[in-house]
N, CA and C atoms as an extended XYZ file, in Angstrom:
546
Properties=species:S:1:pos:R:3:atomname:S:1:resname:S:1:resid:I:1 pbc="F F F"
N       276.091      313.801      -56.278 N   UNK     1
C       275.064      312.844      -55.910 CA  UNK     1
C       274.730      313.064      -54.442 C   UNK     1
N       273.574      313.231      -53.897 N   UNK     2
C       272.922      313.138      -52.679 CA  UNK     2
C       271.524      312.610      -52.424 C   UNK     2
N       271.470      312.420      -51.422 N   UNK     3
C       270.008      312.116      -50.710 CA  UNK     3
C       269.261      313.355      -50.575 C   UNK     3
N       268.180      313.536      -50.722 N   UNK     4
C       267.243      314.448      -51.068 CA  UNK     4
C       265.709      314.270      -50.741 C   UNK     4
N       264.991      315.172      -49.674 N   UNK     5
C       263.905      315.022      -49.319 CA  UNK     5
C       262.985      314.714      -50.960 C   UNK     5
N       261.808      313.689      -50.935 N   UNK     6
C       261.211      313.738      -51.754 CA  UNK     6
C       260.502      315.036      -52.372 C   UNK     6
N       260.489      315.259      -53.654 N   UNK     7
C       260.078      316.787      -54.477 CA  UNK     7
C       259.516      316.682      -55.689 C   UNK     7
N       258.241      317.375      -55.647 N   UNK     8
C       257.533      317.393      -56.874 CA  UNK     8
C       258.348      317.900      -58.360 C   UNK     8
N       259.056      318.846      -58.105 N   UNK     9
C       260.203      318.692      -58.872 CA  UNK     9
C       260.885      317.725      -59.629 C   UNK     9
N       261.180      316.604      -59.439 N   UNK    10
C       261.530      315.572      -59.734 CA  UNK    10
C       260.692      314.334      -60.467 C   UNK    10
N       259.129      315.239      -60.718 N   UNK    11
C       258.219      314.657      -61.371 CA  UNK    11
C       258.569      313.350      -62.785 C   UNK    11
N       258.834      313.965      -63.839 N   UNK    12
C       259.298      313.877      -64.978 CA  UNK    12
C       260.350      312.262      -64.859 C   UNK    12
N       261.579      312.803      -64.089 N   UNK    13
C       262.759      311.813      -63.570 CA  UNK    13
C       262.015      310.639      -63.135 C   UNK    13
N       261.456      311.245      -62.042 N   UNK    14
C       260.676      309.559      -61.433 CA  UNK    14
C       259.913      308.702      -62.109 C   UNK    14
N       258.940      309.582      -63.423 N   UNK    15
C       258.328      308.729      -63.941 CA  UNK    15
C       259.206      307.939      -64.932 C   UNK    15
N       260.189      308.825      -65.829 N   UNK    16
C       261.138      307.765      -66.426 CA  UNK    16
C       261.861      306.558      -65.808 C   UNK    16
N       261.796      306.452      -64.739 N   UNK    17
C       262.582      306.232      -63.932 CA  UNK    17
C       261.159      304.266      -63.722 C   UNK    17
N       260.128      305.046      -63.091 N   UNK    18
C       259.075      304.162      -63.057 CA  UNK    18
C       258.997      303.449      -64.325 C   UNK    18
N       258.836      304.123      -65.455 N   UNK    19
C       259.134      303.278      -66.843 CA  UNK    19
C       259.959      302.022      -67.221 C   UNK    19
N       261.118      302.173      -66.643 N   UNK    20
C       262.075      301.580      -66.646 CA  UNK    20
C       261.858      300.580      -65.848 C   UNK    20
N       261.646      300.427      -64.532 N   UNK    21
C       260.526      299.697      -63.648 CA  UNK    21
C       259.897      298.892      -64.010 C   UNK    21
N       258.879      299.427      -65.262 N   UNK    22
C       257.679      298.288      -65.887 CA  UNK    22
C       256.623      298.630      -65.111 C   UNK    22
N       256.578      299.325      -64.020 N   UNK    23
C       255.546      299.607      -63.382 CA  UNK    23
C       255.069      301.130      -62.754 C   UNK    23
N       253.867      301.106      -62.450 N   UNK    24
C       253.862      302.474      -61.549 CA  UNK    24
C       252.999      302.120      -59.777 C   UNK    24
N       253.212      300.729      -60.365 N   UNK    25
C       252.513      300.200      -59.376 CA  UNK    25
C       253.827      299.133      -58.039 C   UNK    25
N       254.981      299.795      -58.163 N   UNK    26
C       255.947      298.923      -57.086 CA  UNK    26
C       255.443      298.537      -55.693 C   UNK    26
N       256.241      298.105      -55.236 N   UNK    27
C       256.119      297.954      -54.130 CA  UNK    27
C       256.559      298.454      -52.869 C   UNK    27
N       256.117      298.449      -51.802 N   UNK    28
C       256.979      299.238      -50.760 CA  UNK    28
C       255.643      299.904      -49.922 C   UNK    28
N       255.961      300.207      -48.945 N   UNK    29
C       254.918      301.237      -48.295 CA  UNK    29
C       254.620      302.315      -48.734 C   UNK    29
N       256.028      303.286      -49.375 N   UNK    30
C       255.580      304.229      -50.186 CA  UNK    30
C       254.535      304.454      -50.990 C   UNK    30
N       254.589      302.944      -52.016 N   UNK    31
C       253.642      303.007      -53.028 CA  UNK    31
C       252.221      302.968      -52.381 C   UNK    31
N       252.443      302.210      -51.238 N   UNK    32
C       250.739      301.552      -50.608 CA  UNK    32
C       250.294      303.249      -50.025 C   UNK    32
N       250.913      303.766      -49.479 N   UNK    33
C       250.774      304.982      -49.581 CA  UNK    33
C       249.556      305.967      -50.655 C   UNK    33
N       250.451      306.090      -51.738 N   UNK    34
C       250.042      305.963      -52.850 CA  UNK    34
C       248.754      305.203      -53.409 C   UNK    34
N       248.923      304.281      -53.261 N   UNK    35
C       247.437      303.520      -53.762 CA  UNK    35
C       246.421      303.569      -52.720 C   UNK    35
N       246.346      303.853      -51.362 N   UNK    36
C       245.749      304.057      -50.192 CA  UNK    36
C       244.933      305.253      -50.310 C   UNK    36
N       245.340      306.505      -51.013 N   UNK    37
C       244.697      307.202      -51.365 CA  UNK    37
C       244.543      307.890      -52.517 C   UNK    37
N       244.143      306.635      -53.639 N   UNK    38
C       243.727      307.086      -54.842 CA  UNK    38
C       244.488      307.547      -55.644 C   UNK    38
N       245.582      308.120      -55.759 N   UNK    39
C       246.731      308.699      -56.722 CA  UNK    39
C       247.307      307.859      -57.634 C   UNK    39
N       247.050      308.843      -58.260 N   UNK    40
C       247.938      307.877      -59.816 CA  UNK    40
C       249.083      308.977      -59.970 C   UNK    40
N       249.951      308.329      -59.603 N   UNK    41
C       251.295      309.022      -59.678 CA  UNK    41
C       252.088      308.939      -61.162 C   UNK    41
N       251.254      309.621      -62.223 N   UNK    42
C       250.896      309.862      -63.258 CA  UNK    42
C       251.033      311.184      -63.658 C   UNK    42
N       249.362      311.272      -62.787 N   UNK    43
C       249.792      312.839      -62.817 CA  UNK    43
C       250.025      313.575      -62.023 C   UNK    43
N       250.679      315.114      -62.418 N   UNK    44
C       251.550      315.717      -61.628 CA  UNK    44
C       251.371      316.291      -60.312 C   UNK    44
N       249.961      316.160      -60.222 N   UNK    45
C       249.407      316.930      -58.784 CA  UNK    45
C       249.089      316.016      -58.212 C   UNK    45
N       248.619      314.408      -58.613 N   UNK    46
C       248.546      313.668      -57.557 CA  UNK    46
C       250.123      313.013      -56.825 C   UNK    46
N       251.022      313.235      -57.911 N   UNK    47
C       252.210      313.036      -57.398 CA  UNK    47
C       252.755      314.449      -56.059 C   UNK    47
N       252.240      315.365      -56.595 N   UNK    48
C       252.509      316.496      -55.373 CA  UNK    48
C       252.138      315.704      -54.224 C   UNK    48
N       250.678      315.267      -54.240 N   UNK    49
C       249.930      315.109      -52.829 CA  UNK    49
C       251.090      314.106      -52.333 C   UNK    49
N       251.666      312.914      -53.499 N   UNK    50
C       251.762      311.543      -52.936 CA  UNK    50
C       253.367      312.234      -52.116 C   UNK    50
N       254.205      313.104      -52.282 N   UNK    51
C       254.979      313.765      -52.185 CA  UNK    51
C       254.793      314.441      -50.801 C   UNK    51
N       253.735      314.983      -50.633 N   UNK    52
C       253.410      315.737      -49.135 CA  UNK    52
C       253.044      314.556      -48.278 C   UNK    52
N       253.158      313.285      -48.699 N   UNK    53
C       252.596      312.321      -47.751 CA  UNK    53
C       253.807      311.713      -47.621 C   UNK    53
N       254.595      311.356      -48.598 N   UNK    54
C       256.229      310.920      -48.052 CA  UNK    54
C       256.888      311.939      -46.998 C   UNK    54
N       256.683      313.126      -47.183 N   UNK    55
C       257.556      314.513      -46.167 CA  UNK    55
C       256.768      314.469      -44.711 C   UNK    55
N       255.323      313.921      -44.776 N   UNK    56
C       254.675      314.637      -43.579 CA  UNK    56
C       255.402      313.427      -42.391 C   UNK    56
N       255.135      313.890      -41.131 N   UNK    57
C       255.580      312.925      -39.916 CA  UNK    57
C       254.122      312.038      -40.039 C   UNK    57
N       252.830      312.371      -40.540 N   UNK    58
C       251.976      312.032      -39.943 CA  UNK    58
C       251.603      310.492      -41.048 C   UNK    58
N       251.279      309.051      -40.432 N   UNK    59
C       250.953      308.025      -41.032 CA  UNK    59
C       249.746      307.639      -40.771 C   UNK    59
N       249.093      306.985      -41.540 N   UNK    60
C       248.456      306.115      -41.449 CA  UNK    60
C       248.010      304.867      -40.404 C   UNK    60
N       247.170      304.672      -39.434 N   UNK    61
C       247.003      303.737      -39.087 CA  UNK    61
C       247.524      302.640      -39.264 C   UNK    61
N       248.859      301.617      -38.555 N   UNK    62
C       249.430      300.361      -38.861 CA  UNK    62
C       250.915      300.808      -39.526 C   UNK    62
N       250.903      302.156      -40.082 N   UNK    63
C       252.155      302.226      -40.741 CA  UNK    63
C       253.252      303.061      -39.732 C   UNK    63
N       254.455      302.295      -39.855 N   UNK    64
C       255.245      302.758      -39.345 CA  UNK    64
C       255.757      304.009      -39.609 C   UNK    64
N       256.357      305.126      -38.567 N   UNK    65
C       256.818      306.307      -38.629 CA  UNK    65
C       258.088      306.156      -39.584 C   UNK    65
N       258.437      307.057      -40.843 N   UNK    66
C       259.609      306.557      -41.406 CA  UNK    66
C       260.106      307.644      -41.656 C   UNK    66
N       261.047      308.027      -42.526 N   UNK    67
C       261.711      308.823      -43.482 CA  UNK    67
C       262.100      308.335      -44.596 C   UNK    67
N       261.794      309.249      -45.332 N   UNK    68
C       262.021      308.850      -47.218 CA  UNK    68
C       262.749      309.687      -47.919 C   UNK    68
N       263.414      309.003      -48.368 N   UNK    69
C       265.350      309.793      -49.312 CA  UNK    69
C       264.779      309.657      -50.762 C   UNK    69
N       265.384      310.274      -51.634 N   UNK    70
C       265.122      310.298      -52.701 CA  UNK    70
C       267.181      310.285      -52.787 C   UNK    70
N       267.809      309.524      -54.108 N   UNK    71
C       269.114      309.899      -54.882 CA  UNK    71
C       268.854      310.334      -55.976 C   UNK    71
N       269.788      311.775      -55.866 N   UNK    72
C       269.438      312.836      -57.074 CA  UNK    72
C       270.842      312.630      -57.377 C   UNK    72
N       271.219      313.249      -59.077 N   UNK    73
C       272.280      313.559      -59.481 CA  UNK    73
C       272.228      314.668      -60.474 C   UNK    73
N       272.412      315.937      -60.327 N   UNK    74
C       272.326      316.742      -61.650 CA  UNK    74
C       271.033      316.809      -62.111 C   UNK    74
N       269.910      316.311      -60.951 N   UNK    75
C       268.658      316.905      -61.706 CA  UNK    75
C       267.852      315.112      -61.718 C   UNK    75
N       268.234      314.471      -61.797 N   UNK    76
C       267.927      313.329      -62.834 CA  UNK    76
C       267.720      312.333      -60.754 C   UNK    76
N       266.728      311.759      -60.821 N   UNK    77
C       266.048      310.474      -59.584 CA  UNK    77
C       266.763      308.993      -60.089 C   UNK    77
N       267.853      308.779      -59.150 N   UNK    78
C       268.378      307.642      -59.537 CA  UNK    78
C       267.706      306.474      -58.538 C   UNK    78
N       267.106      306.292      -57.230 N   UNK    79
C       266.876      305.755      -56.685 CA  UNK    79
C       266.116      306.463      -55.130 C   UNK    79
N       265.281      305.375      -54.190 N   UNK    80
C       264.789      305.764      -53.020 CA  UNK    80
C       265.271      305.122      -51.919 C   UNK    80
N       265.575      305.413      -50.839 N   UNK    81
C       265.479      304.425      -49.577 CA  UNK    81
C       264.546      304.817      -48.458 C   UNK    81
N       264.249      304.280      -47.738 N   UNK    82
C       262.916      304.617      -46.405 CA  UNK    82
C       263.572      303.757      -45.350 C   UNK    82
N       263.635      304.488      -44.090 N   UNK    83
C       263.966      304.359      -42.824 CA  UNK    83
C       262.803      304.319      -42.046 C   UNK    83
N       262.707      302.926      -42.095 N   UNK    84
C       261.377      303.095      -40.901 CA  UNK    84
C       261.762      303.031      -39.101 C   UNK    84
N       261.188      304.199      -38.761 N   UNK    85
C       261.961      304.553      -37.032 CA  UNK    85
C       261.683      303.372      -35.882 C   UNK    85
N       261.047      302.294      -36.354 N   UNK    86
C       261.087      300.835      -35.795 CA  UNK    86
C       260.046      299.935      -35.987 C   UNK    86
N       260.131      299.107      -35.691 N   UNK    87
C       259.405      298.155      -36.399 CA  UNK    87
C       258.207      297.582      -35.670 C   UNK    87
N       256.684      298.384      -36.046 N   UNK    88
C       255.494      297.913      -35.333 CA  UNK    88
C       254.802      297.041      -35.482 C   UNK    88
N       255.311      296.235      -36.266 N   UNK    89
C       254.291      295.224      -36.825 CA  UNK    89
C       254.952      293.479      -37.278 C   UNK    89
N       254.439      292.444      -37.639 N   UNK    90
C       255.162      291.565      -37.634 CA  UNK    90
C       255.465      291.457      -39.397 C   UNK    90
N       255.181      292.061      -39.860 N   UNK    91
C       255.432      291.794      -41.517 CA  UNK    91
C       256.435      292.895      -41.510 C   UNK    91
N       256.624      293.997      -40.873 N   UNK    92
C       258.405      294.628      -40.714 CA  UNK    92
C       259.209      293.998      -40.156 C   UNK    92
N       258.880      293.241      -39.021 N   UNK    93
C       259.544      292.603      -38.114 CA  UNK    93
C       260.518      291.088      -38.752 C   UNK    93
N       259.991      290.520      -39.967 N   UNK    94
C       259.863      289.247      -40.449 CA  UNK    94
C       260.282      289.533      -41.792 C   UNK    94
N       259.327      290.536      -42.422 N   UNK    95
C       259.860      290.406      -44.129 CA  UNK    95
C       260.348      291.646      -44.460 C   UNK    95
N       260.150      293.023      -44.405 N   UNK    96
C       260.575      294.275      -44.502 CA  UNK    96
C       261.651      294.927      -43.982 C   UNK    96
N       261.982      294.852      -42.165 N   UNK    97
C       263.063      295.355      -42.033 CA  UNK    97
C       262.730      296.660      -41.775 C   UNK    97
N       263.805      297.650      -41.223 N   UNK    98
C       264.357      299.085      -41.148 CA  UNK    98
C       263.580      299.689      -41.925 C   UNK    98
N       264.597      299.356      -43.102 N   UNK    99
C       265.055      300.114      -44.408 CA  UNK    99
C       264.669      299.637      -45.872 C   UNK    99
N       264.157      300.087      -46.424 N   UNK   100
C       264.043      299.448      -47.783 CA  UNK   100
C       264.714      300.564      -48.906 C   UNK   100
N       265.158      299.975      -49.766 N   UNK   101
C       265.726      300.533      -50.651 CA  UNK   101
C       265.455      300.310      -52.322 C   UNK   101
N       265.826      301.344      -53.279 N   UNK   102
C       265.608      300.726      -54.463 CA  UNK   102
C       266.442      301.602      -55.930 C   UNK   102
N       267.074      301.044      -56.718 N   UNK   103
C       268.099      302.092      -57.650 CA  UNK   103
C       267.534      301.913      -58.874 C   UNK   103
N       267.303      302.879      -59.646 N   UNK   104
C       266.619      302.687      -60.722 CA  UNK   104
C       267.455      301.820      -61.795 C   UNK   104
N       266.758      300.963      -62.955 N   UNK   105
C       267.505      300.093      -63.679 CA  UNK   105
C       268.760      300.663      -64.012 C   UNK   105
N       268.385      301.471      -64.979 N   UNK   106
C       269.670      302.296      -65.659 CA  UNK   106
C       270.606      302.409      -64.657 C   UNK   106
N       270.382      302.584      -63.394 N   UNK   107
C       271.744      303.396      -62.477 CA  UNK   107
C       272.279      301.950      -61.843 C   UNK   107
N       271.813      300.901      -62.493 N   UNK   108
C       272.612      299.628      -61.177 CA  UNK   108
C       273.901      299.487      -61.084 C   UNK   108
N       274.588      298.621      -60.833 N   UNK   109
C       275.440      298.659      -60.955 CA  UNK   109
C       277.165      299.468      -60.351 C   UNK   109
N       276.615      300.923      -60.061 N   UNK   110
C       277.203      301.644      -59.854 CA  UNK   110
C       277.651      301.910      -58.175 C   UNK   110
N       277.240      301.416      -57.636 N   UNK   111
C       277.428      301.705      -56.155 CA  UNK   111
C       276.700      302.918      -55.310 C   UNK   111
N       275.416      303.224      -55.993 N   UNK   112
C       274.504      303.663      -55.484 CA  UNK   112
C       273.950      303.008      -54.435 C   UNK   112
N       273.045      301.632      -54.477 N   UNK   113
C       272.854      301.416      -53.464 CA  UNK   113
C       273.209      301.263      -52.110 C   UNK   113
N       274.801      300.975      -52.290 N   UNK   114
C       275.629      300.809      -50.837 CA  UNK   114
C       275.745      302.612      -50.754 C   UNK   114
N       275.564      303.532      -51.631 N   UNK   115
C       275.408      305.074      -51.172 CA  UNK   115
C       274.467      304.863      -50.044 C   UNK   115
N       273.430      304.644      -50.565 N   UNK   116
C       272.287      305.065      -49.955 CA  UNK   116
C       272.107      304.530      -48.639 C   UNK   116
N       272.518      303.162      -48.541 N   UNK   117
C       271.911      302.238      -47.019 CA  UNK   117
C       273.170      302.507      -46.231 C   UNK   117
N       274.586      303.168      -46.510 N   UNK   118
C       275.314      303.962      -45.558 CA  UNK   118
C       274.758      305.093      -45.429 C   UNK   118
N       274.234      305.604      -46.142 N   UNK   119
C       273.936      307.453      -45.662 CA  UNK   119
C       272.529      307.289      -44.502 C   UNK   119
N       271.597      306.407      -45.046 N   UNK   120
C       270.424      306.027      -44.379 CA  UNK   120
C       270.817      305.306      -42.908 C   UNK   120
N       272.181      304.408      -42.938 N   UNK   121
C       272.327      303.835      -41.406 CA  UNK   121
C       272.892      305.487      -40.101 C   UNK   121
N       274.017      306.234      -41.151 N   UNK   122
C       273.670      307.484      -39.803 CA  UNK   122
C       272.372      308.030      -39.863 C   UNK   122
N       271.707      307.916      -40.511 N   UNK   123
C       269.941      308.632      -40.000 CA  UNK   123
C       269.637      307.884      -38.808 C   UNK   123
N       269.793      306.732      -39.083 N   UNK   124
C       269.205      305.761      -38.149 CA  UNK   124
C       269.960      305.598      -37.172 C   UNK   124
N       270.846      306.101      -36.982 N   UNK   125
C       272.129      306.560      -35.664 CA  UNK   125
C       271.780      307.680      -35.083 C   UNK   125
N       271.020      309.165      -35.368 N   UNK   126
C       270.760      309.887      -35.381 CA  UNK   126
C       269.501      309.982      -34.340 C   UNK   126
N       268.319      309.007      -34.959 N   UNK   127
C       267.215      308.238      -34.625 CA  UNK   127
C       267.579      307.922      -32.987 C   UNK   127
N       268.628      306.978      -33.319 N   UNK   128
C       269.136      306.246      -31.681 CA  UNK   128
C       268.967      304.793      -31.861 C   UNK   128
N       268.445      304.360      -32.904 N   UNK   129
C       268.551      302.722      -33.230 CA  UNK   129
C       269.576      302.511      -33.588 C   UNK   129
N       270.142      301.717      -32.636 N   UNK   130
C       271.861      300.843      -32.775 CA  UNK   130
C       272.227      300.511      -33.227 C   UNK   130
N       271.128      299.132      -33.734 N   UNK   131
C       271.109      298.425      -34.913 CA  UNK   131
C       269.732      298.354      -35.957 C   UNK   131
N       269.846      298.008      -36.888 N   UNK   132
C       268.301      297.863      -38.053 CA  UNK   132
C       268.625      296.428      -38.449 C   UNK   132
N       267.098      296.121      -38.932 N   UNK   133
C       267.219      295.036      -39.572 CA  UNK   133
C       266.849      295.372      -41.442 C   UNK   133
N       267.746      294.457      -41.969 N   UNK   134
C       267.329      294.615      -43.714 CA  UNK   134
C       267.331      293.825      -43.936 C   UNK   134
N       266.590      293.354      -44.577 N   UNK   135
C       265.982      292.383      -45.892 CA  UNK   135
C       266.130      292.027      -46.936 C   UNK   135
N       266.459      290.816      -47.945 N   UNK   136
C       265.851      290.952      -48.715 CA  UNK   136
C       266.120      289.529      -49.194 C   UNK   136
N       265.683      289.147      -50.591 N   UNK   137
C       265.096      288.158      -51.285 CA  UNK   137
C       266.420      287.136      -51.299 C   UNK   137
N       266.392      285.891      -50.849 N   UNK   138
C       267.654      285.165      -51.115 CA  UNK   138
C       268.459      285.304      -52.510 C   UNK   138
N       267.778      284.977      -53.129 N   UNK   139
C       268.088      285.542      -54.678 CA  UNK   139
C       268.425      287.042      -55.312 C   UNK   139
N       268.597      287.585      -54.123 N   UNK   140
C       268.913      288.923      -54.777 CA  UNK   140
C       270.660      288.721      -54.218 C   UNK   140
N       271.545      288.587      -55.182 N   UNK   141
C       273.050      288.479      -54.725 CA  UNK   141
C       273.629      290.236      -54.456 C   UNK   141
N       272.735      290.993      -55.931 N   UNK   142
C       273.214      292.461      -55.636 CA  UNK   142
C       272.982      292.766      -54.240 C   UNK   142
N       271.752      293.028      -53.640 N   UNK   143
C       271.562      293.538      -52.336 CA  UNK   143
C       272.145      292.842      -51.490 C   UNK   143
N       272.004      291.636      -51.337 N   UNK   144
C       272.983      290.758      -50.356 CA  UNK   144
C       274.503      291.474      -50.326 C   UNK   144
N       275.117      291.596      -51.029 N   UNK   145
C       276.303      292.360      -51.754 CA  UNK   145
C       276.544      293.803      -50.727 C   UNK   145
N       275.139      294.165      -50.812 N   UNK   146
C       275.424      295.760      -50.413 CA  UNK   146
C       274.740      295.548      -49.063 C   UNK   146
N       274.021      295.122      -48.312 N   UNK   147
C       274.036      294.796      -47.400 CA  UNK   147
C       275.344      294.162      -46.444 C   UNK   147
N       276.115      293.269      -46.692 N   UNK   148
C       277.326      292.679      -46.214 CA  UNK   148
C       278.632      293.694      -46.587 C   UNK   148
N       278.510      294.839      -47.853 N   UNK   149
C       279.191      296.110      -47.616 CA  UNK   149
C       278.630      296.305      -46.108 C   UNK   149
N       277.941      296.933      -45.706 N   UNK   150
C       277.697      297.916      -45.157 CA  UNK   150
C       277.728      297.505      -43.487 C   UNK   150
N       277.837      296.119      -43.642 N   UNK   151
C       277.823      295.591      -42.330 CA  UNK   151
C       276.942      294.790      -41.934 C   UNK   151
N       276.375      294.361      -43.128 N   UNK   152
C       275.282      293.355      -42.569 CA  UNK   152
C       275.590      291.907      -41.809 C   UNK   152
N       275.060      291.383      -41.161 N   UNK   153
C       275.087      290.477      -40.747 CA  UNK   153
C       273.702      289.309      -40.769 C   UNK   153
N       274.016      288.690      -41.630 N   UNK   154
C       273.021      287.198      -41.450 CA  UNK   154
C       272.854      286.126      -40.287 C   UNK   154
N       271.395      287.372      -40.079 N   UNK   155
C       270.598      286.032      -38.847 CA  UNK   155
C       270.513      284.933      -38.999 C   UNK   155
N       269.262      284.927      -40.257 N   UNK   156
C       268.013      283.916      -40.530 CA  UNK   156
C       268.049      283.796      -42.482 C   UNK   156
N       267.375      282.960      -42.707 N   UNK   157
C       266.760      283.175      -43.921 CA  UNK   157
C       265.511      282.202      -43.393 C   UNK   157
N       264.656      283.566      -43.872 N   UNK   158
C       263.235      283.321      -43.360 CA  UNK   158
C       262.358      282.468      -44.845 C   UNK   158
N       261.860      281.313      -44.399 N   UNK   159
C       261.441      280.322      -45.725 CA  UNK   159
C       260.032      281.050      -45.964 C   UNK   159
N       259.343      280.679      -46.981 N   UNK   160
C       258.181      280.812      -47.335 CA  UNK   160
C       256.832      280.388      -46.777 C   UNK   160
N       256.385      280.841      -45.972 N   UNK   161
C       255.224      279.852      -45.496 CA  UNK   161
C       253.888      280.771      -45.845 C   UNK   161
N       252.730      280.233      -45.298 N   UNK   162
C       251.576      280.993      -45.334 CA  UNK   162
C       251.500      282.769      -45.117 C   UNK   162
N       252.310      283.355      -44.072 N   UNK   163
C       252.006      284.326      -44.062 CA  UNK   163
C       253.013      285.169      -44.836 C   UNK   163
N       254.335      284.680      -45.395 N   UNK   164
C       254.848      285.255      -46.377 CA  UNK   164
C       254.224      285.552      -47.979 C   UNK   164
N       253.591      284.578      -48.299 N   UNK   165
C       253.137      284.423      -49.468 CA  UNK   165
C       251.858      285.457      -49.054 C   UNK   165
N       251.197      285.505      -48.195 N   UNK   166
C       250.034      286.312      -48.204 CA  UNK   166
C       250.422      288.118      -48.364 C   UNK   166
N       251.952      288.415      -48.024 N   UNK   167
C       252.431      289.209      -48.598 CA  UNK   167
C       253.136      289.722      -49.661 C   UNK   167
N       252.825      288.417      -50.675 N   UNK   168
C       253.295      288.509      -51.688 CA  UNK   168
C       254.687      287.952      -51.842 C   UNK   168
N       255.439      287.036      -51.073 N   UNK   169
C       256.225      286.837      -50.989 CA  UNK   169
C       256.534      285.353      -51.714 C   UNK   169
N       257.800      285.078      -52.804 N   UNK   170
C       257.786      283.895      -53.360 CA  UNK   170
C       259.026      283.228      -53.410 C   UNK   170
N       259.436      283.626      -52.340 N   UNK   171
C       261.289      283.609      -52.302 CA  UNK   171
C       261.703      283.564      -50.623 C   UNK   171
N       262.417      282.722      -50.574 N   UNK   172
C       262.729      282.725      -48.526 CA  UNK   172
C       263.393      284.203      -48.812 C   UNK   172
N       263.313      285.122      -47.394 N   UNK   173
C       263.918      286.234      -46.998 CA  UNK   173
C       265.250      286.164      -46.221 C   UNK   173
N       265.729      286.734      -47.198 N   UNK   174
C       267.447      286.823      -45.485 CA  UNK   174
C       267.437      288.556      -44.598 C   UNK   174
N       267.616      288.098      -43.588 N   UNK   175
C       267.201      288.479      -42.488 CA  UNK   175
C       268.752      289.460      -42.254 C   UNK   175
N       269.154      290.290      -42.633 N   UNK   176
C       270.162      291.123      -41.618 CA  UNK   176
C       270.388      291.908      -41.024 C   UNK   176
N       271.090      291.973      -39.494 N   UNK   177
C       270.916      293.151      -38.572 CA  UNK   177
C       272.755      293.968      -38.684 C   UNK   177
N       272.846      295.664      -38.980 N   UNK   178
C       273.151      296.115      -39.451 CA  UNK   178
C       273.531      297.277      -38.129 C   UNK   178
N       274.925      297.218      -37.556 N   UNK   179
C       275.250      298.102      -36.236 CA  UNK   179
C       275.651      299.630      -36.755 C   UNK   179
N       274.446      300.466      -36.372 N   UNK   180
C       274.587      301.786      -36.530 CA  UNK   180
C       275.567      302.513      -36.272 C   UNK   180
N       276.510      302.446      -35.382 N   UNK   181
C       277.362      303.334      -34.557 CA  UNK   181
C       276.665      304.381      -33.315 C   UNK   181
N       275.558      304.139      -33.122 N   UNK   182
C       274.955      304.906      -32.431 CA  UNK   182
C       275.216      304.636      -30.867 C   UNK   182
């Protein structure tokens, strides 16, 4: 099992993978990515492009500089995480965080995700950010779980107000900052 630059290769996997999901439409910057310029990550060449746009340094206007992991095992896309190199905006700053992460259904359970947001905190040691902040849904006990593995620490839990919900948000956020070793 490793972290793995995103690869068109991995076409097939991801979409089973999206299946399982219920969607092809998730969430994340990645995807906005993705829907930002027209791709239906469907098919296989718009998934190439959406693929050269996860690898390139170069973003989008408003979007933060990141890096994007793919977890491979034997061929098969068990999950993603994204390291964003800091936080420009107030909807990273508030609801997003660092790092976002995500393990495909089938693979839960397993201790993938605490793989991934340790392998992703030395990137971010690497980077020179000390500490990150991560996120996520009060109601999520798994990630809470693997977050407080890894060293999280609870700021805040950020409630719902107007500008959460305008991001889609329907759940207070907990807020944790996460010491790199850097």
């Amino acid at each position: 099992m490793k972290l793995v630059a995103p690869t068109v290769e991995l076409h097939r996997s991801w979409l089973e993978s999206a299946t399982e999901w219920g969607t092809f439409d998730q969430e994340g910057a990645a995807y906005h990515l993705a829907e930002l310029n027209g791709l239906d990550l469907r098919d296989r060449a718009d998934f190439g492009r959406w693929v050269e746009l996860l690898i390139s340094p170069e973003r989008p206007e408003g979007f933060a500089p990141d890096s994007n992991f793919w977890l491979v095992e034997d061929g098969v896309y068990l999950g993603a995480v994204q390291l964003r190199h800091h936080l420009n905006s107030l909807q990273l700053r508030e609801l997003f965080g660092h790092i976002g992460y995500g393990v495909r259904p089938s693979s839960r359970g397993q201790g993938l995700a605490t793989f991934m947001l340790r392998a992703v905190l030395w990137e971010a040691a690497v980077l020179g950010l000390r500490r990150v902040l991560v996120t996520c849904r009060e109601d999520n006990a798994a990630s809470i779980g693997v977050i407080r593995a890894c060293g999280g620490v609870l700021e805040n839990i950020r409630p719902v107000d107007d500008f959460a919900r305008g991001w889609g948000m329907t759940t207070p956020i907990c807020q944790f900052w996460i010491e790199t070793g850097a």
